[in-house]
Amino acid sequence: MILESLVVLVILVMGLLAVIQWSLLMMTHAGVTAAATEGARVAARAVFDNSQQMDTEAAVREILAAHGVGLGLPLTVVVTDLGSAVRVTVTVPMTSTGVPDLLGRLGFTVAGNSLRVSSTASKT
């Protein structure tokens, strides 16, 4: 009876940790998506190509900071001109997201991975 209860308890705790980690990851993904969308909007409205990258990165970092992601750590913002549209791809390493690695000791780690989100906006 005690052994069965212990096995079930371990499985329930692992499930709870997985749900918590997944929820935090999805909240972070929503923040990175918002940042990529805002970056695409800023890049599409940029008048000068030389300021486009800097303005886009500043907008992306501002949105990410509001979501508590990527504070002072490296992230990648790639602006791609598609002719009548602009695509912005934001890549954030999991180490800068603040998502705890709750299942890392059990072999289900998020360390070493990145969140990558792209967004496209039409030029005006």
Coordinates of N, CA and C in Angstrom, one line a residue:
M1 N 0.8 -1.2 0.0 CA 0.0 0.0 0.0 C 0.9 1.3 0.0
I2 N 1.9 1.3 0.8 CA 2.8 2.5 0.9 C 3.6 2.6 -0.4
L3 N 4.0 1.5 -0.9 CA 4.8 1.6 -2.2 C 4.0 2.1 -3.3
E4 N 2.8 1.6 -3.4 CA 1.9 2.1 -4.5 C 1.6 3.5 -4.4
S5 N 1.4 4.0 -3.1 CA 1.1 5.4 -2.9 C 2.3 6.3 -3.2
L6 N 3.5 5.8 -2.9 CA 4.7 6.5 -3.3 C 4.9 6.6 -4.8
V7 N 4.7 5.6 -5.5 CA 4.8 5.6 -7.0 C 3.8 6.6 -7.6
V8 N 2.6 6.5 -7.1 CA 1.5 7.5 -7.6 C 1.9 8.9 -7.2
L9 N 2.4 9.1 -6.0 CA 2.7 10.5 -5.6 C 3.9 11.0 -6.5
V10 N 4.9 10.2 -6.8 CA 6.0 10.6 -7.6 C 5.5 11.0 -9.0
I11 N 4.6 10.2 -9.6 CA 4.0 10.5 -10.9 C 3.2 11.8 -10.8
L12 N 2.4 12.0 -9.8 CA 1.6 13.2 -9.7 C 2.5 14.5 -9.5
V13 N 3.5 14.4 -8.7 CA 4.4 15.5 -8.6 C 5.1 15.8 -9.9
M14 N 5.6 14.8 -10.6 CA 6.2 15.0 -11.9 C 5.2 15.7 -12.9
G15 N 4.0 15.2 -12.9 CA 2.9 15.8 -13.7 C 2.7 17.3 -13.3
L16 N 2.6 17.6 -12.1 CA 2.4 19.0 -11.6 C 3.6 19.9 -12.0
L17 N 4.8 19.4 -11.8 CA 6.0 20.2 -12.3 C 6.0 20.4 -13.8
A18 N 5.5 19.4 -14.5 CA 5.5 19.5 -16.0 C 4.4 20.6 -16.4
V19 N 3.3 20.6 -15.7 CA 2.3 21.6 -16.0 C 2.7 23.0 -15.7
I20 N 3.4 23.1 -14.6 CA 3.9 24.5 -14.2 C 5.0 24.9 -15.2
Q21 N 5.9 24.1 -15.5 CA 6.9 24.5 -16.5 C 6.3 24.8 -17.8
W22 N 5.4 24.0 -18.3 CA 4.8 24.3 -19.6 C 4.0 25.6 -19.6
S23 N 3.3 25.9 -18.5 CA 2.6 27.1 -18.4 C 3.5 28.3 -18.4
L24 N 4.6 28.3 -17.7 CA 5.6 29.3 -17.7 C 6.2 29.5 -19.1
L25 N 6.5 28.4 -19.8 CA 7.1 28.4 -21.1 C 6.1 29.1 -22.1
M26 N 4.8 28.7 -22.0 CA 3.8 29.3 -22.9 C 3.6 30.8 -22.6
M27 N 3.7 31.2 -21.4 CA 3.6 32.7 -21.1 C 4.8 33.4 -21.7
T28 N 6.0 32.8 -21.6 CA 7.2 33.4 -22.2 C 7.1 33.4 -23.7
H29 N 6.6 32.4 -24.3 CA 6.4 32.3 -25.7 C 5.5 33.4 -26.2
A30 N 4.4 33.7 -25.4 CA 3.5 34.8 -25.8 C 4.2 36.1 -25.8
G31 N 5.1 36.3 -24.8 CA 5.9 37.5 -24.7 C 6.8 37.7 -25.9
V32 N 7.5 36.6 -26.3 CA 8.4 36.6 -27.4 C 7.6 36.9 -28.7
T33 N 6.4 36.3 -28.8 CA 5.5 36.5 -30.0 C 5.1 38.0 -30.1
A34 N 4.8 38.6 -28.9 CA 4.4 40.0 -28.9 C 5.6 40.9 -29.3
A35 N 6.8 40.5 -28.9 CA 8.0 41.3 -29.2 C 8.3 41.2 -30.7
A36 N 8.1 40.0 -31.3 CA 8.4 39.8 -32.7 C 7.3 40.6 -33.6
T37 N 6.1 40.6 -33.1 CA 5.0 41.3 -33.8 C 5.3 42.8 -33.8
E38 N 5.6 43.3 -32.6 CA 6.0 44.7 -32.5 C 7.2 45.1 -33.3
G39 N 8.2 44.2 -33.3 CA 9.4 44.4 -34.1 C 9.1 44.5 -35.6
A40 N 8.2 43.6 -36.1 CA 7.8 43.6 -37.5 C 7.1 44.9 -37.8
R41 N 6.2 45.4 -36.9 CA 5.5 46.6 -37.2 C 6.5 47.8 -37.3
V42 N 7.4 47.8 -36.4 CA 8.4 48.9 -36.4 C 9.3 48.8 -37.6
A43 N 9.7 47.6 -38.0 CA 10.6 47.5 -39.2 C 9.8 47.8 -40.5
A44 N 8.5 47.5 -40.5 CA 7.8 47.8 -41.7 C 7.6 49.3 -41.9
R45 N 7.6 50.1 -40.8 CA 7.4 51.5 -40.9 C 8.7 52.3 -40.9
A46 N 9.8 51.6 -40.9 CA 11.1 52.3 -40.9 C 11.3 53.0 -42.2
V47 N 11.8 54.2 -42.1 CA 12.0 55.0 -43.3 C 13.4 54.8 -43.9
F48 N 14.4 54.7 -43.0 CA 15.8 54.5 -43.4 C 16.2 53.1 -43.1
D49 N 16.9 52.4 -44.0 CA 17.3 51.0 -43.8 C 18.4 50.9 -42.7
N50 N 19.2 52.0 -42.6 CA 20.3 51.9 -41.5 C 19.8 52.0 -40.1
S51 N 18.6 52.6 -39.9 CA 18.1 52.7 -38.6 C 17.0 51.6 -38.3
Q52 N 16.7 50.9 -39.4 CA 15.7 49.8 -39.2 C 16.0 48.8 -38.2
Q53 N 17.3 48.3 -38.3 CA 17.7 47.2 -37.4 C 17.8 47.7 -36.0
M54 N 18.3 48.9 -35.8 CA 18.5 49.4 -34.4 C 17.1 49.7 -33.8
D55 N 16.2 50.3 -34.6 CA 14.9 50.6 -34.1 C 14.1 49.3 -33.8
T56 N 14.2 48.3 -34.6 CA 13.5 47.1 -34.4 C 14.0 46.4 -33.2
E57 N 15.4 46.3 -33.0 CA 15.9 45.7 -31.8 C 15.5 46.4 -30.5
A58 N 15.5 47.7 -30.6 CA 15.0 48.5 -29.4 C 13.6 48.2 -29.1
A59 N 12.7 48.1 -30.1 CA 11.3 47.8 -29.8 C 11.1 46.4 -29.3
V60 N 11.9 45.4 -29.8 CA 11.8 44.0 -29.3 C 12.3 44.0 -27.9
R61 N 13.4 44.6 -27.6 CA 13.9 44.5 -26.2 C 12.9 45.2 -25.2
E62 N 12.3 46.3 -25.6 CA 11.3 46.9 -24.8 C 10.1 46.0 -24.4
I63 N 9.6 45.3 -25.4 CA 8.5 44.4 -25.2 C 9.0 43.2 -24.3
L64 N 10.1 42.7 -24.7 CA 10.6 41.5 -23.9 C 10.9 41.9 -22.4
A65 N 11.4 43.1 -22.2 CA 11.6 43.6 -20.8 C 10.3 43.7 -20.1
A66 N 9.2 44.1 -20.8 CA 7.9 44.2 -20.1 C 7.4 42.8 -19.7
H67 N 7.9 41.8 -20.4 CA 7.5 40.4 -20.1 C 8.5 39.7 -19.2
G68 N 9.6 40.4 -18.8 CA 10.6 39.9 -18.0 C 11.5 38.9 -18.7
V69 N 11.7 39.0 -20.0 CA 12.5 38.1 -20.8 C 13.7 38.8 -21.4
G70 N 14.9 38.1 -21.4 CA 16.0 38.6 -22.0 C 16.7 39.8 -21.5
L71 N 16.6 40.0 -20.2 CA 17.1 41.2 -19.5 C 18.7 41.1 -19.5
G72 N 19.3 41.8 -20.4 CA 20.7 41.9 -20.5 C 21.5 40.7 -21.1
L73 N 20.7 39.7 -21.4 CA 21.4 38.6 -22.0 C 21.2 38.6 -23.5
P74 N 22.1 37.8 -24.2 CA 22.0 37.9 -25.7 C 20.7 37.3 -26.3
L75 N 20.3 38.0 -27.3 CA 19.1 37.5 -28.1 C 19.4 38.0 -29.5
T76 N 18.8 37.3 -30.5 CA 19.0 37.6 -31.9 C 17.7 38.2 -32.5
V77 N 17.9 39.3 -33.2 CA 16.8 39.9 -33.9 C 17.2 40.0 -35.4
V78 N 16.5 39.3 -36.3 CA 16.9 39.3 -37.7 C 15.8 39.9 -38.5
V79 N 16.1 40.9 -39.2 CA 15.1 41.6 -40.1 C 15.3 41.2 -41.5
T80 N 14.3 40.7 -42.2 CA 14.4 40.2 -43.5 C 13.4 41.0 -44.4
D81 N 14.0 41.6 -45.4 CA 13.1 42.4 -46.4 C 12.6 41.4 -47.4
L82 N 11.2 41.4 -47.5 CA 10.6 40.5 -48.4 C 10.0 41.2 -49.6
G83 N 10.4 42.5 -49.8 CA 9.9 43.3 -50.9 C 8.7 44.2 -50.4
S84 N 7.5 43.7 -50.4 CA 6.4 44.4 -49.9 C 6.1 44.2 -48.4
A85 N 6.9 43.4 -47.8 CA 6.7 43.0 -46.4 C 8.1 42.9 -45.7
V86 N 8.0 42.8 -44.4 CA 9.2 42.6 -43.6 C 9.0 41.5 -42.6
R87 N 9.9 40.6 -42.5 CA 9.9 39.5 -41.5 C 10.9 39.8 -40.4
V88 N 10.5 39.7 -39.2 CA 11.4 39.8 -38.0 C 11.3 38.5 -37.3
T89 N 12.5 37.9 -37.1 CA 12.7 36.7 -36.3 C 13.5 37.0 -35.1
V90 N 12.8 36.6 -33.9 CA 13.4 36.8 -32.6 C 13.8 35.5 -32.0
T91 N 15.1 35.3 -31.6 CA 15.5 34.1 -31.0 C 16.1 34.4 -29.6
V92 N 15.5 33.8 -28.6 CA 15.8 34.0 -27.2 C 16.3 32.7 -26.6
P93 N 17.5 32.7 -26.1 CA 18.0 31.4 -25.4 C 17.1 31.2 -24.1
M94 N 16.9 29.9 -23.8 CA 16.1 29.6 -22.7 C 16.7 30.1 -21.4
T95 N 18.0 30.3 -21.4 CA 18.7 30.7 -20.1 C 18.3 32.1 -19.8
S96 N 17.8 32.9 -20.7 CA 17.4 34.3 -20.5 C 15.9 34.5 -20.3
T97 N 15.1 33.4 -20.3 CA 13.7 33.5 -20.2 C 13.2 33.5 -18.8
G98 N 13.9 33.0 -17.8 CA 13.4 33.0 -16.5 C 12.6 31.7 -16.2
V99 N 12.4 30.9 -17.2 CA 11.6 29.7 -17.0 C 12.5 28.7 -16.2
P100 N 12.0 28.2 -15.0 CA 12.9 27.3 -14.3 C 12.9 25.9 -14.9
D101 N 14.0 25.2 -14.8 CA 14.2 23.9 -15.4 C 13.8 22.9 -14.3
L102 N 12.5 22.8 -14.1 CA 11.9 22.0 -13.0 C 12.1 20.5 -13.2
L103 N 12.2 20.0 -14.4 CA 12.3 18.6 -14.7 C 13.7 18.3 -15.2
G104 N 14.7 19.2 -15.0 CA 16.0 19.0 -15.5 C 16.7 17.8 -14.9
R105 N 16.5 17.6 -13.6 CA 17.1 16.4 -13.0 C 16.6 15.1 -13.4
L106 N 15.4 15.1 -14.0 CA 14.8 13.9 -14.4 C 15.0 13.6 -15.9
G107 N 15.8 14.4 -16.5 CA 16.2 14.2 -17.9 C 15.3 15.0 -18.9
F108 N 14.4 15.8 -18.5 CA 13.6 16.6 -19.4 C 14.0 18.0 -19.2
T109 N 15.1 18.4 -19.8 CA 15.6 19.7 -19.6 C 15.3 20.7 -20.8
V110 N 15.2 21.9 -20.5 CA 15.0 23.0 -21.5 C 16.3 23.7 -21.7
A111 N 17.3 23.5 -20.9 CA 18.6 24.2 -21.1 C 19.2 23.8 -22.4
G112 N 19.8 24.8 -23.0 CA 20.4 24.7 -24.3 C 19.5 24.9 -25.5
N113 N 18.2 25.1 -25.2 CA 17.3 25.3 -26.3 C 17.0 26.8 -26.4
S114 N 16.3 27.2 -27.4 CA 15.9 28.6 -27.7 C 14.5 28.7 -28.1
L115 N 13.9 29.8 -27.8 CA 12.6 30.2 -28.4 C 12.8 31.0 -29.6
R116 N 12.2 30.6 -30.8 CA 12.4 31.3 -32.0 C 11.0 31.6 -32.6
V117 N 10.7 32.9 -32.8 CA 9.4 33.3 -33.3 C 9.6 34.3 -34.4
S118 N 8.8 34.1 -35.5 CA 8.9 35.1 -36.6 C 7.5 35.7 -36.8
S119 N 7.6 37.0 -37.2 CA 6.4 37.7 -37.5 C 6.6 38.5 -38.8
T120 N 5.6 38.7 -39.6 CA 5.7 39.4 -40.8 C 4.7 40.6 -40.8
A121 N 5.1 41.7 -41.4 CA 4.2 42.9 -41.5 C 4.4 43.5 -42.9
S122 N 3.3 44.0 -43.4 CA 3.4 44.7 -44.7 C 3.9 46.1 -44.6
K123 N 4.7 46.5 -45.6 CA 5.3 47.8 -45.5 C 4.2 48.8 -45.8
T124 N 4.3 50.0 -45.2 CA 3.3 51.1 -45.5 C 3.9 52.1 -46.3

